[in-house]
PDB file of C-alpha atoms in Angstrom:
ATOM      1  CA  MET A   1       9.803  26.639 -29.646  1.00  0.00           C
ATOM      2  CA  SER A   2       9.473  30.281 -30.662  1.00  0.00           C
ATOM      3  CA  LYS A   3       7.434  32.797 -28.718  1.00  0.00           C
ATOM      4  CA  GLN A   4       4.133  33.708 -30.353  1.00  0.00           C
ATOM      5  CA  LEU A   5       3.667  37.326 -31.356  1.00  0.00           C
ATOM      6  CA  ASP A   6       1.069  39.397 -29.518  1.00  0.00           C
ATOM      7  CA  SER A   7      -0.800  39.699 -32.810  1.00  0.00           C
ATOM      8  CA  THR A   8      -1.087  35.916 -33.026  1.00  0.00           C
ATOM      9  CA  ARG A   9      -2.383  35.670 -29.463  1.00  0.00           C
ATOM     10  CA  LEU A  10      -4.896  38.462 -30.120  1.00  0.00           C
ATOM     11  CA  GLN A  11      -6.036  36.714 -33.295  1.00  0.00           C
ATOM     12  CA  HIS A  12      -6.659  33.534 -31.293  1.00  0.00           C
ATOM     13  CA  LEU A  13      -8.521  35.499 -28.657  1.00  0.00           C
ATOM     14  CA  GLN A  14     -10.653  37.308 -31.216  1.00  0.00           C
ATOM     15  CA  TYR A  15     -11.431  34.170 -33.208  1.00  0.00           C
ATOM     16  CA  ALA A  16     -12.507  32.222 -30.128  1.00  0.00           C
ATOM     17  CA  ALA A  17     -14.689  35.053 -28.833  1.00  0.00           C
ATOM     18  CA  GLU A  18     -16.350  35.600 -32.212  1.00  0.00           C
ATOM     19  CA  ARG A  19     -16.840  31.883 -32.729  1.00  0.00           C
ATOM     20  CA  LEU A  20     -18.492  31.497 -29.351  1.00  0.00           C
ATOM     21  CA  LEU A  21     -20.780  34.472 -29.861  1.00  0.00           C
ATOM     22  CA  LYS A  22     -21.769  33.230 -33.308  1.00  0.00           C
ATOM     23  CA  ARG A  23     -22.455  29.722 -32.052  1.00  0.00           C
ATOM     24  CA  LEU A  24     -24.604  30.910 -29.149  1.00  0.00           C
ATOM     25  CA  SER A  25     -26.302  33.818 -30.917  1.00  0.00           C
ATOM     26  CA  ASN A  26     -29.534  31.919 -31.530  1.00  0.00           C
ATOM     27  CA  SER A  27     -29.631  30.245 -28.125  1.00  0.00           C
ATOM     28  CA  THR A  28     -31.308  31.189 -24.896  1.00  0.00           C
ATOM     29  CA  LEU A  29     -30.075  30.622 -21.376  1.00  0.00           C
ATOM     30  CA  VAL A  30     -32.545  27.750 -20.970  1.00  0.00           C
ATOM     31  CA  GLU A  31     -31.272  26.099 -24.158  1.00  0.00           C
ATOM     32  CA  PHE A  32     -27.668  26.633 -23.114  1.00  0.00           C
ATOM     33  CA  LEU A  33     -28.238  25.126 -19.672  1.00  0.00           C
ATOM     34  CA  SER A  34     -29.858  22.044 -21.166  1.00  0.00           C
ATOM     35  CA  ASP A  35     -27.343  21.459 -23.981  1.00  0.00           C
ATOM     36  CA  GLU A  36     -24.061  19.893 -22.896  1.00  0.00           C
ATOM     37  CA  ASP A  37     -22.601  20.317 -26.392  1.00  0.00           C
ATOM     38  CA  LEU A  38     -23.107  24.082 -26.227  1.00  0.00           C
ATOM     39  CA  GLN A  39     -21.576  24.107 -22.767  1.00  0.00           C
ATOM     40  CA  ASP A  40     -18.563  22.177 -24.052  1.00  0.00           C
ATOM     41  CA  ILE A  41     -18.164  24.631 -26.932  1.00  0.00           C
ATOM     42  CA  ALA A  42     -18.250  27.548 -24.510  1.00  0.00           C
ATOM     43  CA  LEU A  43     -15.699  26.011 -22.166  1.00  0.00           C
ATOM     44  CA  ARG A  44     -13.358  25.189 -25.041  1.00  0.00           C
ATOM     45  CA  GLN A  45     -13.496  28.715 -26.452  1.00  0.00           C
ATOM     46  CA  PHE A  46     -13.022  30.281 -23.014  1.00  0.00           C
ATOM     47  CA  THR A  47     -10.018  28.024 -22.541  1.00  0.00           C
ATOM     48  CA  VAL A  48      -8.510  29.277 -25.806  1.00  0.00           C
ATOM     49  CA  MET A  49      -9.281  32.900 -24.897  1.00  0.00           C
ATOM     50  CA  GLY A  50      -7.737  32.547 -21.453  1.00  0.00           C
ATOM     51  CA  GLU A  51      -4.625  30.843 -22.745  1.00  0.00           C
ATOM     52  CA  ALA A  52      -4.167  33.527 -25.392  1.00  0.00           C
ATOM     53  CA  ALA A  53      -4.731  36.321 -22.856  1.00  0.00           C
ATOM     54  CA  ALA A  54      -2.250  34.772 -20.439  1.00  0.00           C
ATOM     55  CA  HIS A  55       0.500  34.837 -23.056  1.00  0.00           C
ATOM     56  CA  VAL A  56       0.064  38.370 -24.356  1.00  0.00           C
ATOM     57  CA  SER A  57       3.175  40.360 -23.462  1.00  0.00           C
ATOM     58  CA  ASP A  58       3.230  42.271 -20.210  1.00  0.00           C
ATOM     59  CA  ALA A  59       3.905  45.457 -22.176  1.00  0.00           C
ATOM     60  CA  LEU A  60       0.693  45.067 -24.165  1.00  0.00           C
ATOM     61  CA  LYS A  61      -1.252  44.249 -21.017  1.00  0.00           C
ATOM     62  CA  ARG A  62       0.028  47.447 -19.402  1.00  0.00           C
ATOM     63  CA  GLN A  63      -0.845  49.479 -22.500  1.00  0.00           C
ATOM     64  CA  HIS A  64      -4.411  48.133 -22.526  1.00  0.00           C
ATOM     65  CA  PRO A  65      -5.568  47.741 -18.929  1.00  0.00           C
ATOM     66  CA  GLN A  66      -9.197  48.137 -20.029  1.00  0.00           C
ATOM     67  CA  ILE A  67      -9.042  44.456 -21.001  1.00  0.00           C
ATOM     68  CA  ASP A  68      -9.110  42.263 -17.934  1.00  0.00           C
ATOM     69  CA  TRP A  69      -6.247  39.980 -19.008  1.00  0.00           C
ATOM     70  CA  ARG A  70      -5.841  38.459 -15.563  1.00  0.00           C
ATOM     71  CA  ARG A  71      -9.522  37.589 -15.276  1.00  0.00           C
ATOM     72  CA  ALA A  72      -9.499  35.925 -18.703  1.00  0.00           C
ATOM     73  CA  ALA A  73      -6.506  33.798 -17.770  1.00  0.00           C
ATOM     74  CA  GLY A  74      -8.001  33.065 -14.360  1.00  0.00           C
ATOM     75  CA  PHE A  75     -11.272  31.943 -15.888  1.00  0.00           C
ATOM     76  CA  ARG A  76      -9.335  29.564 -18.136  1.00  0.00           C
ATOM     77  CA  ASN A  77      -7.523  28.153 -15.130  1.00  0.00           C
ATOM     78  CA  PHE A  78     -10.769  27.720 -13.242  1.00  0.00           C
ATOM     79  CA  VAL A  79     -12.426  25.937 -16.180  1.00  0.00           C
ATOM     80  CA  VAL A  80      -9.454  23.621 -16.622  1.00  0.00           C
ATOM     81  CA  HIS A  81      -8.697  22.849 -12.981  1.00  0.00           C
ATOM     82  CA  GLU A  82     -12.074  23.281 -11.289  1.00  0.00           C
ATOM     83  CA  TYR A  83     -14.238  22.005 -14.151  1.00  0.00           C
ATOM     84  CA  PHE A  84     -16.551  20.226 -11.712  1.00  0.00           C
ATOM     85  CA  ARG A  85     -17.528  23.558 -10.117  1.00  0.00           C
ATOM     86  CA  VAL A  86     -18.340  25.527 -13.267  1.00  0.00           C
ATOM     87  CA  ASP A  87     -21.533  27.546 -12.964  1.00  0.00           C
ATOM     88  CA  PHE A  88     -22.995  27.582 -16.472  1.00  0.00           C
ATOM     89  CA  THR A  89     -25.288  30.486 -15.677  1.00  0.00           C
ATOM     90  CA  LEU A  90     -22.146  32.502 -14.968  1.00  0.00           C
ATOM     91  CA  VAL A  91     -20.623  31.241 -18.226  1.00  0.00           C
ATOM     92  CA  TRP A  92     -23.742  32.399 -20.076  1.00  0.00           C
ATOM     93  CA  ASP A  93     -23.676  35.792 -18.360  1.00  0.00           C
ATOM     94  CA  THR A  94     -20.041  36.196 -19.382  1.00  0.00           C
ATOM     95  CA  VAL A  95     -20.897  35.348 -22.991  1.00  0.00           C
ATOM     96  CA  VAL A  96     -23.697  37.888 -23.198  1.00  0.00           C
ATOM     97  CA  SER A  97     -22.145  40.699 -21.153  1.00  0.00           C
ATOM     98  CA  VAL A  98     -18.352  40.486 -21.526  1.00  0.00           C
ATOM     99  CA  LEU A  99     -17.776  39.110 -25.011  1.00  0.00           C
ATOM    100  CA  PRO A 100     -19.756  41.579 -27.165  1.00  0.00           C
ATOM    101  CA  PRO A 101     -17.732  44.638 -26.094  1.00  0.00           C
ATOM    102  CA  LEU A 102     -14.525  42.620 -26.327  1.00  0.00           C
ATOM    103  CA  VAL A 103     -15.141  41.597 -29.941  1.00  0.00           C
ATOM    104  CA  VAL A 104     -15.718  45.257 -30.782  1.00  0.00           C
ATOM    105  CA  GLU A 105     -12.527  46.328 -29.024  1.00  0.00           C
ATOM    106  CA  LEU A 106     -10.192  43.648 -30.366  1.00  0.00           C
ATOM    107  CA  PRO A 107     -10.088  44.399 -34.131  1.00  0.00           C
ATOM    108  CA  PRO A 108      -8.647  47.931 -33.840  1.00  0.00           C
ATOM    109  CA  LEU A 109      -6.268  46.766 -31.113  1.00  0.00           C
ATOM    110  CA  LEU A 110      -5.144  43.893 -33.314  1.00  0.00           C
ATOM    111  CA  GLN A 111      -4.586  46.241 -36.264  1.00  0.00           C
ATOM    112  CA  GLN A 112      -2.447  48.504 -34.111  1.00  0.00           C
ATOM    113  CA  VAL A 113      -0.418  45.605 -32.736  1.00  0.00           C
ATOM    114  CA  ILE A 114       0.190  44.240 -36.245  1.00  0.00           C
ATOM    115  CA  ALA A 115       1.331  47.687 -37.412  1.00  0.00           C
ATOM    116  CA  ASP A 116       3.639  48.018 -34.407  1.00  0.00           C
ATOM    117  CA  GLU A 117       5.108  44.550 -34.965  1.00  0.00           C
ATOM    118  CA  LYS A 118       5.731  45.318 -38.650  1.00  0.00           C
ATOM    119  CA  ALA A 119       7.406  48.618 -37.792  1.00  0.00           C
ATOM    120  CA  LYS A 120       9.579  46.893 -35.206  1.00  0.00           C
ATOM    121  CA  ALA A 121      10.538  44.144 -37.657  1.00  0.00           C
ATOM    122  CA  GLN A 122      11.541  46.808 -40.207  1.00  0.00           C
ATOM    123  CA  GLY A 123      13.589  48.602 -37.584  1.00  0.00           C
ATOM    124  CA  ASN A 124      11.331  51.652 -37.505  1.00  0.00           C
ATOM    125  CA  VAL A 125      10.795  51.470 -33.749  1.00  0.00           C
TER     126      VAL A 125
END
């Protein structure tokens, strides 16, 4: 099995974050807390985001410490292994406070990573 490129992992991260924000954009906390389907959607997308963040290269993580890669991966691990202790108010707070700035930050980062990967593949780096 080949190692995924950082650009692929960032694309997965961006897609999951955008999808979650879009899906919850017309919901309130009260609606979210009473809708198990919305909760399942959130947990699934956070799982994807955490898995993608965990597999971004260490070099990229060091270059972009403003993104809390470890926390994203840790949240995924918590959701997967401690699913019975998930606090959905905390999940909601993360959606409304952490994801919006992340989805603004990811597109230019992704563009730069794609450009760097192309340059490396062409032997320009």
